[in-house]
DNA sequence: ATTAATTACGTAACTGATTACACAAATATA
DNA sequence: TATATTTGTGTAATCAGTTACGTAATTAAT
């Protein structure tokens, strides 16, 4: 069969087809019991047969349809003499719906059908290993917790993250290192003197002082960078800085990979703590630092105007 | 939740809602992967990405849609530059569809999405006890074998059969006994002398000779009858005759209940075989007799013009 | 007490499917 | 070979839902 081959991408289509098939049979079943009810009326009808007098939106809420849908169904049912409308005296907007005598008669007549259908379907489902009714319930519950979209998105970034490699700095990445950083700095702030020094001469300013630079490659293209500075050992052993991820590669967790590479390196070199400076405007970055265990500190002097938060990670 | 309460009668509605929810997310997923494909195009697209050049109806057949649906989808996809049409040279009616270069590019691009969606859904389904995908497959298989409609119908007659009771003849059933029989006789044949004798004076003609009459009651109304005659012990111990079920109560298996009551009675009285006369035009009756074990015999004389088949059941 | 926001509902337009129908091309039949 | 039937396709109308939008009534806020 086609749909077993095509895969889960067509789950929607498949569900729709099954629903159409079931509804088609439902039509004949109503005829069989001589019940003047369209299958699509049933949720509304059932809702009304429970209690008295409900407003259009209350019904819509309950059965999970849009209110125009209920509005249309109700007007059809009224025309068929199954329900009647009456204005709410206390609230002129509300249109209260209730079953007519005829409707209640149908509610009575439908009981046998209701029993038979339930029984027939249960009998069928008992023959299966995977109970469709329960499967729907479970699946709806899962979607409630996390939408299909989010699940796929996570799957996507998981797969793409695997294509990311973190490598040590090399002269050929100089341009990328500079541009990746300048991009975000310019977006939120302006390039400062300390920036230019580090970005124009990374070898001299960072590496030769005993620091490190990490580059994130995605399909062999540099899409992220970060640096571990050793300029200011008064505060900490290392300073984490120049963290940049290209907007096109954001959401893949590349920042985390870069930071982890830096932390691993610092630990390897016997560092006891890592310091960093940032700005609270960079929400995802701050969140990442917190997740990694960085704690807010204050009182250190900084060459950066944009710095409004300082953090330290104890290793 | 409403749909757990409402019961299986609303299975169709519930499936539709789930399908809508899934399709809604699918739309966003296609966007996420930057694939210019509407979810509804996917079955057609997938079908075309497998082989080359298919006609509209061939695609419709394969994916289980109606051909106008495919026709519309294809024209949308052609407008989007994903497919192209070309007339079949050998058969001027056929409109052969194939992917364009752009379409093939999308087919390539979609592969990652395809993998991620499959993986995400499988991951979700693994958390469930009842796997929705497999449940659909199993349920579709069951419907293939016997439609929902037939299943419900069987359930209905099972329940209704329980409301049927078989009772012994009483004078108050005389009118019903006569009318039920005259109805089917008149429909297919004409009333004969032997009929009138038995139907006008059942006590004298049947019971007083050692025969029996059984009446089927449905909601305390007589809806069926049959007789066990002892007039002609030359052929068999008993003759099964005057089997009648009201058209309004047909399909409930009342004939079977009546015949079984008669056979039980005959057995109880030590009979070795039961004889009957009928006509092959009465297909359901003949089928019933065969099911009960009656075998065709011939050569016996009969007072009935309409008799064209004679049968005997060995007890 | 006005004004603004929210709520209830209906109408209109759209969506993704269907069935019904029309028509031409191909195939079967007399 | 002429005619009838079948097949492939497209168009139109319908169906069961949706979203978008307008309007009136109620409630909240200034």
XYZ file of C-alpha atoms (C1' of nucleotides) in Angstrom:
690
model
C 0.000 0.000 0.000
C 1.108 3.508 -0.907
C 0.832 5.042 2.533
C 3.010 2.462 4.212
C 5.738 3.382 1.726
C 5.352 7.142 1.726
C 6.179 7.526 5.376
C 5.013 9.661 8.219
C 5.231 12.925 6.267
C 1.796 12.035 4.910
C 0.262 11.258 8.285
C -2.171 14.133 7.810
C -3.375 12.891 4.432
C -3.746 9.412 5.746
C -5.784 10.453 8.750
C -8.011 12.527 6.500
C -8.664 9.591 4.212
C -9.511 7.308 7.084
C -11.810 9.928 8.548
C -13.607 10.305 5.229
C -14.078 6.584 4.977
C -15.495 6.346 8.473
C -17.789 9.337 7.987
C -19.072 7.886 4.727
C -20.120 4.722 6.540
C -21.528 6.752 9.405
C -23.989 8.338 6.975
C -25.352 4.915 6.050
C -25.459 3.879 9.669
C -27.701 6.815 10.567
C -29.992 5.778 7.744
C -30.026 2.209 8.993
C -31.417 3.388 12.315
C -33.772 5.813 10.653
C -32.259 8.703 12.586
C -32.567 12.060 10.845
C -29.150 13.250 11.869
C -26.155 14.118 9.728
C -22.916 12.702 11.111
C -21.469 16.183 11.320
C -24.298 17.256 13.596
C -23.523 14.588 16.099
C -20.988 16.353 18.329
C -23.322 19.346 18.680
C -26.309 17.093 19.178
C -24.538 15.037 21.792
C -23.409 18.132 23.652
C -26.985 19.443 23.766
C -28.441 16.105 24.793
C -26.386 16.191 27.976
C -27.489 19.442 29.559
C -29.888 22.217 28.738
C -29.412 25.470 26.880
C -25.940 26.208 25.667
C -24.637 29.193 23.766
C -22.963 28.824 20.399
C -19.478 29.500 21.699
C -19.959 27.231 24.700
C -20.774 24.365 22.329
C -17.875 25.263 20.041
C -15.528 25.299 23.001
C -16.763 21.949 24.191
C -16.631 20.064 20.915
C -13.470 21.767 19.688
C -14.900 23.385 16.551
C -14.767 27.004 15.491
C -17.837 28.992 16.431
C -18.920 29.658 12.811
C -18.986 25.922 12.281
C -21.304 25.459 15.246
C -23.361 28.417 14.118
C -23.925 26.781 10.733
C -24.631 23.340 12.158
C -27.116 24.771 14.631
C -28.991 26.664 11.939
C -29.235 23.461 9.899
C -30.495 21.568 12.910
C -33.021 24.286 13.662
C -34.309 24.080 10.120
C -34.669 20.327 10.615
C -36.664 21.011 13.784
C -34.192 19.271 16.055
C -33.082 22.318 18.010
C -34.511 25.723 18.785
C -32.904 29.075 19.489
C -33.826 31.591 22.117
C -32.268 34.888 23.071
C -30.687 35.162 26.484
C -32.642 37.791 28.418
C -29.696 38.809 30.532
C -27.226 38.997 27.669
C -28.599 40.111 24.330
C -25.639 38.786 22.403
C -26.055 35.172 23.403
C -28.060 32.727 21.344
C -29.115 29.870 23.576
C -29.704 26.548 21.870
C -31.681 23.589 23.158
C -33.210 20.412 21.791
C -36.849 20.459 20.718
C -39.269 17.654 21.592
C -38.346 16.072 18.277
C -34.679 16.406 19.173
C -35.210 14.677 22.480
C -37.084 11.908 20.734
C -34.110 11.414 18.452
C -31.816 11.442 21.474
C -33.833 8.547 22.775
C -33.940 6.716 19.460
C -30.231 7.113 18.924
C -29.310 5.247 22.065
C -29.501 1.816 20.458
C -27.410 3.000 17.541
C -24.941 4.477 19.945
C -24.620 1.178 21.764
C -24.310 -0.861 18.584
C -21.664 1.392 17.039
C -19.614 1.450 20.200
C -19.864 -2.270 20.487
C -19.064 -2.939 16.833
C -16.013 -0.679 16.865
C -14.787 -2.024 20.163
C -15.161 -5.540 18.850
C -13.099 -4.596 15.813
C -10.475 -2.775 17.863
C -10.146 -5.749 20.174
C -8.840 -7.679 17.207
C -5.994 -5.234 16.727
C -2.722 -5.090 18.492
C -2.661 -1.322 18.422
C -5.994 0.111 19.476
C -6.806 3.057 17.204
C -8.961 4.827 19.751
C -6.336 4.645 22.442
C -3.620 5.469 19.928
C -5.412 8.706 19.004
C -5.749 9.583 22.657
C -2.099 8.960 23.354
C -0.972 10.821 20.268
C -3.165 13.828 21.077
C -1.661 13.857 24.530
C 1.851 13.875 23.097
C 1.001 16.730 20.743
C -0.435 18.644 23.676
C 2.895 18.393 25.424
C 5.038 19.214 22.438
C 3.759 20.038 18.962
C 4.788 18.056 15.945
C 6.473 21.178 14.657
C 8.697 21.475 17.705
C 9.526 17.800 17.596
C 10.612 18.050 13.981
C 12.540 21.221 14.679
C 14.474 19.483 17.426
C 15.145 16.564 15.157
C 16.418 18.956 12.508
C 18.834 20.761 14.764
C 20.024 17.466 16.228
C 20.865 16.230 12.751
C 22.446 19.516 11.722
C 24.453 19.801 14.902
C 26.125 16.603 13.901
C 27.427 18.363 10.821
C 29.132 20.992 12.971
C 32.769 20.567 13.914
C 34.795 22.791 16.188
C 38.371 23.361 15.063
C 41.309 25.401 16.339
C 42.044 28.785 14.775
C 44.138 28.977 11.648
C 45.205 32.002 9.644
C 42.716 31.079 6.892
C 39.835 31.765 9.308
C 40.974 35.288 10.110
C 38.455 36.950 7.816
C 35.586 34.816 9.077
C 36.566 35.394 12.707
C 36.553 39.125 12.185
C 33.346 39.313 10.157
C 31.311 36.989 12.343
C 32.088 39.139 15.346
C 31.671 42.475 13.630
C 28.251 41.412 12.445
C 26.653 41.012 15.850
C 28.580 43.890 17.438
C 27.344 46.276 14.749
C 23.796 44.969 15.059
C 23.474 45.750 18.746
C 26.333 48.119 19.587
C 29.319 49.706 17.852
C 32.852 48.493 17.267
C 35.126 49.585 20.110
C 38.902 49.918 20.252
C 39.377 46.671 22.166
C 37.342 44.915 19.449
C 39.500 46.127 16.624
C 42.678 45.144 18.430
C 41.546 41.563 18.926
C 39.785 41.124 15.583
C 42.493 42.680 13.432
C 45.396 40.850 15.059
C 44.069 37.702 16.675
C 47.421 35.945 16.535
C 49.312 38.678 18.265
C 46.585 39.785 20.656
C 45.055 36.418 21.599
C 47.148 33.405 20.618
C 50.615 34.719 21.365
C 49.455 35.656 24.861
C 48.571 32.010 25.537
C 44.914 32.282 24.493
C 42.903 30.155 22.098
C 40.389 30.653 19.306
C 37.776 28.096 18.244
C 35.995 28.049 14.920
C 32.717 26.221 14.260
C 32.486 24.717 10.773
C 29.181 23.739 9.148
C 29.676 21.908 5.874
C 33.276 23.150 6.113
C 32.166 26.782 6.177
C 33.002 28.841 9.273
C 29.724 29.849 10.916
C 30.797 30.559 14.485
C 33.742 31.465 16.647
C 34.805 32.122 20.194
C 38.000 32.992 21.998
C 39.642 32.154 25.301
C 41.833 35.102 26.368
C 44.706 35.049 28.786
C 45.277 38.806 28.927
C 43.815 39.468 32.343
C 44.865 36.758 34.764
C 44.210 39.092 37.667
C 40.502 38.365 37.442
C 40.485 34.742 36.270
C 42.694 32.235 34.516
C 40.849 32.779 31.247
C 38.318 35.130 29.726
C 35.665 33.821 27.371
C 35.108 36.387 24.608
C 34.327 37.040 20.977
C 31.526 34.493 20.928
C 29.775 34.782 17.579
C 27.386 32.580 15.591
C 26.151 33.471 12.125
C 22.398 34.231 12.098
C 21.986 31.629 9.337
C 23.241 28.916 11.687
C 21.498 30.005 14.843
C 19.320 27.571 16.729
C 21.611 24.625 16.108
C 23.275 24.849 19.487
C 26.571 25.959 17.977
C 27.138 28.441 20.793
C 26.993 25.583 23.251
C 29.476 23.528 21.240
C 31.902 26.466 21.062
C 31.620 27.290 24.743
C 32.072 23.651 25.706
C 35.207 23.436 23.572
C 36.580 26.522 25.293
C 35.734 25.285 28.787
C 37.285 21.890 28.071
C 40.454 23.599 26.906
C 40.629 25.810 29.998
C 40.088 22.822 32.262
C 42.827 20.942 30.403
C 45.221 23.781 31.105
C 44.415 23.631 34.787
C 42.285 26.749 35.004
C 40.176 27.238 38.152
C 37.742 29.735 36.725
C 36.658 31.517 33.553
C 35.495 35.130 33.398
C 33.351 36.808 30.791
C 31.788 40.144 29.950
C 28.545 40.600 28.082
C 25.386 42.648 27.752
C 21.927 41.642 28.949
C 20.502 42.601 25.575
C 22.017 39.389 24.234
C 19.403 37.188 25.844
C 20.242 33.822 24.226
C 23.920 34.291 25.078
C 23.220 35.115 28.727
C 20.900 32.105 28.933
C 23.636 29.914 27.524
C 26.152 31.186 30.066
C 23.730 30.552 32.903
C 23.045 27.073 31.612
C 26.799 26.421 31.617
C 27.040 27.488 35.247
C 28.381 31.039 34.952
C 27.425 33.201 37.940
C 26.940 36.933 37.894
C 29.724 38.920 39.534
C 30.510 42.632 39.576
C 33.013 45.315 40.265
C 35.699 44.458 37.746
C 36.978 47.117 35.430
C 36.405 46.603 31.700
C 37.643 48.183 28.503
C 34.188 47.746 26.872
C 31.509 50.362 26.947
C 28.808 47.778 26.072
C 29.595 45.550 29.025
C 26.768 45.638 31.566
C 27.146 42.149 33.024
C 30.150 40.186 34.224
C 30.131 36.458 34.989
C 32.453 33.811 36.335
C 32.367 30.044 35.984
C 34.075 28.056 38.748
C 35.611 24.943 37.255
C -11.928 15.565 27.187
C -15.122 15.652 25.146
C -14.196 12.984 22.635
C -13.354 10.371 25.223
C -16.873 10.823 26.591
C -18.791 10.997 23.347
C -17.856 7.514 22.238
C -16.970 5.821 19.017
C -19.918 7.266 17.089
C -17.757 10.360 16.630
C -14.674 8.496 15.444
C -14.920 10.242 12.086
C -15.019 13.728 13.632
C -12.145 12.896 15.881
C -9.970 11.597 13.076
C -10.738 14.701 11.053
C -9.691 16.980 13.874
C -6.456 15.130 14.422
C -5.738 15.219 10.703
C -6.339 18.965 10.624
C -4.003 19.485 13.517
C -1.266 17.440 11.917
C -1.692 19.127 8.529
C -1.551 22.548 10.160
C 1.824 21.678 11.670
C 2.955 20.129 8.409
C 2.505 23.513 6.733
C 4.937 25.093 9.193
C 7.334 22.220 8.803
C 7.563 22.736 5.037
C 8.333 26.397 5.724
C 11.004 25.414 8.220
C 12.842 23.493 5.527
C 12.216 26.194 2.965
C 10.467 23.709 0.695
C 7.887 25.273 -1.634
C 5.440 22.456 -1.334
C 1.914 22.460 0.067
C 1.226 19.479 2.318
C -1.632 18.430 0.066
C 0.750 18.211 -2.881
C 2.962 15.751 -1.142
C 1.342 12.435 -2.103
C 1.341 13.458 -5.776
C 4.860 14.810 -5.507
C 6.114 11.683 -3.834
C 4.487 9.470 -6.424
C 6.153 11.425 -9.249
C 9.534 11.479 -7.540
C 9.632 7.699 -7.664
C 9.257 7.002 -11.370
C 8.862 9.017 -14.517
C 5.784 10.215 -16.370
C 2.489 9.186 -14.912
C -1.015 9.946 -16.118
C -3.527 11.722 -13.914
C -5.597 8.641 -13.235
C -2.529 6.498 -12.586
C -1.483 8.933 -9.857
C -5.010 9.126 -8.468
C -5.157 5.344 -8.342
C -1.833 5.127 -6.578
C -2.415 7.735 -3.913
C -6.073 6.907 -3.398
C -7.538 10.280 -4.355
C -10.241 11.027 -6.910
C -8.905 12.007 -10.313
C -10.298 15.573 -10.212
C -8.364 16.108 -7.018
C -5.145 15.022 -8.709
C -6.011 17.092 -11.758
C -6.310 20.210 -9.605
C -3.195 19.494 -7.563
C -1.190 18.903 -10.717
C -2.323 22.146 -12.278
C -1.301 23.983 -9.112
C 2.071 22.282 -9.132
C 2.557 23.100 -12.813
C 1.821 26.746 -12.103
C 4.450 26.596 -9.361
C 6.894 25.144 -11.892
C 7.342 21.879 -10.035
C 5.779 19.607 -12.645
C 5.153 19.759 -16.357
C 2.487 18.213 -18.568
C 2.894 16.572 -21.917
C 0.392 14.867 -24.166
C 0.818 11.150 -24.759
C 1.514 10.699 -28.471
C 0.000 7.239 -28.582
C -3.135 8.147 -26.638
C -4.453 11.647 -27.113
C -6.556 11.536 -23.954
C -3.707 10.979 -21.535
C -1.942 13.857 -19.846
C 1.486 12.672 -18.736
C 2.968 14.457 -15.737
C 6.591 14.586 -14.680
C 8.787 16.624 -12.359
C 10.654 19.604 -13.770
C 14.276 20.320 -12.892
C 12.980 22.512 -10.086
C 10.795 19.656 -8.915
C 13.724 17.284 -8.824
C 15.727 19.829 -6.871
C 12.933 19.976 -4.311
C 12.853 16.185 -4.223
C 16.475 16.317 -3.242
C 16.005 19.102 -0.724
C 13.062 17.401 0.905
C 15.030 14.309 1.833
C 16.357 15.749 5.076
C 12.891 16.918 6.033
C 11.544 13.512 5.222
C 14.101 11.887 7.493
C 13.540 14.320 10.342
C 9.756 14.035 10.255
C 9.871 10.269 10.155
C 12.304 10.232 12.987
C 10.399 12.754 15.101
C 7.097 10.933 14.687
C 8.630 7.554 15.298
C 10.258 8.890 18.435
C 6.884 10.166 19.617
C 5.093 6.959 18.705
C 7.682 4.927 20.545
C 6.510 6.616 23.705
C 2.973 5.342 23.189
C 1.564 1.996 24.063
C -0.677 1.976 21.031
C 1.215 3.041 17.938
C -1.034 5.333 15.879
C 0.609 4.469 12.574
C 0.229 0.760 13.103
C -3.233 1.246 14.543
C -4.349 2.996 11.349
C -2.908 0.204 9.272
C -4.640 -2.465 11.300
C -7.932 -0.606 11.316
C -7.823 -0.042 7.556
C -7.193 -3.739 7.125
C -10.221 -4.583 9.250
C -12.418 -2.193 7.260
C -11.164 -3.787 4.062
C -12.402 -7.120 5.303
C -15.727 -5.917 6.615
C -17.002 -2.349 6.448
C -17.981 -0.446 9.538
C -21.504 -0.400 8.196
C -21.709 -4.182 8.041
C -20.181 -4.520 11.477
C -22.769 -2.195 12.963
C -25.553 -3.928 11.070
C -24.518 -7.248 12.521
C -24.361 -5.737 15.979
C -27.842 -4.346 15.476
C -29.409 -7.629 14.434
C -27.617 -9.427 17.244
C -29.135 -7.054 19.760
C -32.553 -7.189 18.137
C -32.499 -10.947 17.891
C -32.292 -10.983 21.646
C -35.651 -9.254 21.741
C -37.235 -12.082 19.753
C -38.947 -14.900 21.594
C -40.432 -18.032 20.107
C -43.698 -19.154 21.690
C -46.171 -21.979 21.051
C -49.320 -21.254 19.071
C -52.367 -19.888 20.802
C -55.770 -18.998 19.385
C -54.943 -15.277 19.746
C -52.220 -15.670 17.092
C -54.567 -17.139 14.487
C -54.963 -13.914 12.554
C -51.222 -13.235 12.570
C -50.418 -16.804 11.525
C -52.756 -16.538 8.581
C -51.726 -13.057 7.453
C -47.996 -13.602 7.767
C -48.244 -16.626 5.495
C -50.696 -15.145 3.025
C -48.397 -12.175 2.583
C -45.411 -14.061 1.173
C -47.535 -16.580 -0.713
C -49.357 -13.786 -2.537
C -46.100 -11.961 -3.268
C -44.509 -14.870 -5.107
C -47.337 -17.306 -5.919
C -51.054 -17.638 -5.285
C -53.033 -19.095 -2.408
C -53.749 -22.796 -3.023
C -56.411 -25.064 -1.479
C -53.944 -26.726 0.890
C -52.935 -23.281 2.118
C -56.457 -22.221 2.968
C -57.132 -25.450 4.792
C -54.132 -25.061 7.078
C -54.343 -21.289 7.532
C -58.069 -21.132 8.173
C -58.180 -24.008 10.625
C -54.749 -24.440 12.142
C -56.065 -26.139 15.272
C -58.018 -28.783 13.436
C -55.618 -29.261 10.519
C -52.268 -28.997 12.290
C -52.434 -29.227 16.055
C -55.113 -31.862 16.448
C -53.155 -34.129 14.111
C -50.178 -34.004 16.484
C -48.438 -31.085 14.790
C -47.060 -27.864 16.266
C -47.040 -24.152 15.427
C -44.389 -21.657 16.576
C -44.832 -17.922 16.697
C -41.936 -15.428 16.803
C -42.657 -12.360 18.935
C -40.723 -9.102 18.619
C -41.611 -6.604 21.316
C -44.565 -8.889 21.963
C -45.853 -8.494 18.412
C -46.053 -11.617 16.226
C -43.628 -11.158 13.321
C -42.982 -14.744 12.234
C -44.389 -18.249 12.287
C -43.722 -21.798 11.247
C -45.452 -25.163 11.564
C -44.446 -28.735 12.122
C -47.026 -31.028 10.437
C -47.713 -34.632 11.197
C -50.127 -35.274 8.316
C -47.847 -37.274 6.088
C -45.841 -39.709 8.171
C -45.260 -41.857 5.125
C -42.506 -39.501 3.979
C -41.044 -38.342 7.299
C -41.970 -38.044 10.937
C -42.668 -34.332 10.518
C -43.012 -31.779 7.758
C -41.692 -28.261 8.219
C -44.143 -25.824 6.602
C -45.767 -22.416 6.714
C -42.489 -20.668 7.485
C -43.130 -16.906 7.356
C -41.289 -13.811 8.586
C -42.684 -10.314 8.226
C -40.640 -8.189 5.781
C -40.276 -5.565 8.528
C -38.423 -8.079 10.718
C -36.326 -9.733 8.063
C -32.582 -9.916 8.473
C -32.770 -10.568 12.204
C -32.312 -14.303 11.875
C -35.875 -14.989 12.993
C -36.250 -17.761 10.406
C -33.347 -19.553 11.989
C -34.838 -19.211 15.471
C -38.184 -20.596 14.280
C -36.633 -23.495 12.407
C -34.443 -24.367 15.366
C -37.451 -24.368 17.671
C -39.242 -26.735 15.294
C -36.247 -29.044 14.919
C -35.737 -29.170 18.681
C -39.387 -30.095 19.141
C -39.215 -32.834 16.514
C -36.073 -34.242 18.086
C -37.738 -34.158 21.493
C -40.595 -36.256 20.131
C -38.147 -38.820 18.821
C -38.378 -37.934 15.148
C -35.696 -39.343 12.821
C -36.174 -36.924 9.967
C -37.998 -33.781 8.864
C -39.321 -33.176 5.373
C -40.131 -29.905 3.660
C -41.394 -28.492 0.382
C -40.398 -25.149 -1.031
C -39.605 -23.183 -4.163
C -36.140 -22.169 -5.358
C -37.386 -18.617 -5.903
C -37.270 -18.224 -2.125
C -33.493 -17.928 -2.043
C -32.985 -16.920 1.615
C -35.243 -19.736 2.776
C -33.431 -22.365 0.720
C -30.113 -21.057 2.033
C -31.393 -21.358 5.570
C -32.535 -24.934 5.025
C -29.172 -25.865 3.560
C -27.413 -24.241 6.492
C -29.540 -26.339 8.846
C -28.511 -29.529 7.040
C -31.532 -30.211 4.853
C -30.633 -32.244 1.752
C -32.434 -32.133 -1.565
C -34.610 -35.162 -2.315
C -37.194 -35.829 -5.000
C -40.027 -37.937 -6.197
C -42.559 -37.361 -3.486
C -46.038 -36.298 -4.411
C -47.205 -32.899 -3.210
C -50.523 -31.032 -3.015
C -48.761 -27.742 -3.853
C -48.388 -26.398 -7.347
C -45.580 -24.009 -6.264
C -43.416 -26.807 -4.878
C -40.318 -27.272 -7.048
C -37.899 -28.486 -4.389
C -38.208 -31.072 -1.650
C -35.724 -31.497 1.191
C -35.131 -33.789 4.150
C -33.128 -33.282 7.333
C -31.795 -36.408 9.034
C -31.838 -35.874 12.756
C -20.148 58.877 32.229
C -17.522 58.182 28.286
C -14.479 55.613 25.944
C -11.957 51.436 25.090
C -11.648 46.600 25.113
C -13.737 42.230 25.057
C -17.163 38.910 23.903
C -20.892 36.525 21.153
C -22.292 35.706 16.894
C -23.169 35.762 12.017
C -21.676 36.349 7.098
C -18.360 35.861 3.480
C -14.566 33.919 1.381
C -11.359 30.182 1.272
C -9.547 25.156 1.531
C -9.023 20.485 0.379
C -11.438 17.126 -0.625
C -15.623 14.927 -2.972
C -19.441 13.546 -6.639
C -21.789 14.667 -10.968
C -21.394 15.654 -15.509
C -19.550 16.663 -20.197
C -16.609 15.529 -23.883
C -13.144 13.637 -26.658
C -10.228 9.597 -27.747
C -9.673 4.752 -27.862
C -11.494 0.158 -27.881
C -15.022 -3.380 -28.422
C -18.950 -5.106 -30.885
C -22.338 -5.955 -34.394
C -17.211 -0.230 -41.006
C -20.465 1.996 -38.207
C -21.958 2.139 -33.642
C -21.737 1.412 -28.750
C -19.028 1.263 -24.746
C -15.156 2.361 -22.025
C -11.509 5.331 -20.560
C -8.958 9.763 -19.407
C -9.554 14.262 -18.274
C -11.366 18.680 -16.978
C -15.100 21.754 -15.117
C -18.797 22.747 -11.963
C -21.208 22.169 -7.870
C -21.091 20.525 -3.186
C -19.374 19.462 1.531
C -17.442 20.073 6.029
C -14.601 22.475 7.908
C -11.574 26.830 8.379
C -10.013 32.060 8.869
C -11.173 36.954 8.341
C -14.075 40.422 9.349
C -18.077 43.263 10.839
C -21.462 44.413 14.294
C -23.908 44.624 18.451
C -23.911 43.920 23.473
C -21.407 43.762 27.635
C -17.623 44.832 30.706
C -13.494 47.388 32.134
C -10.926 51.568 32.539
C -10.200 56.415 32.809
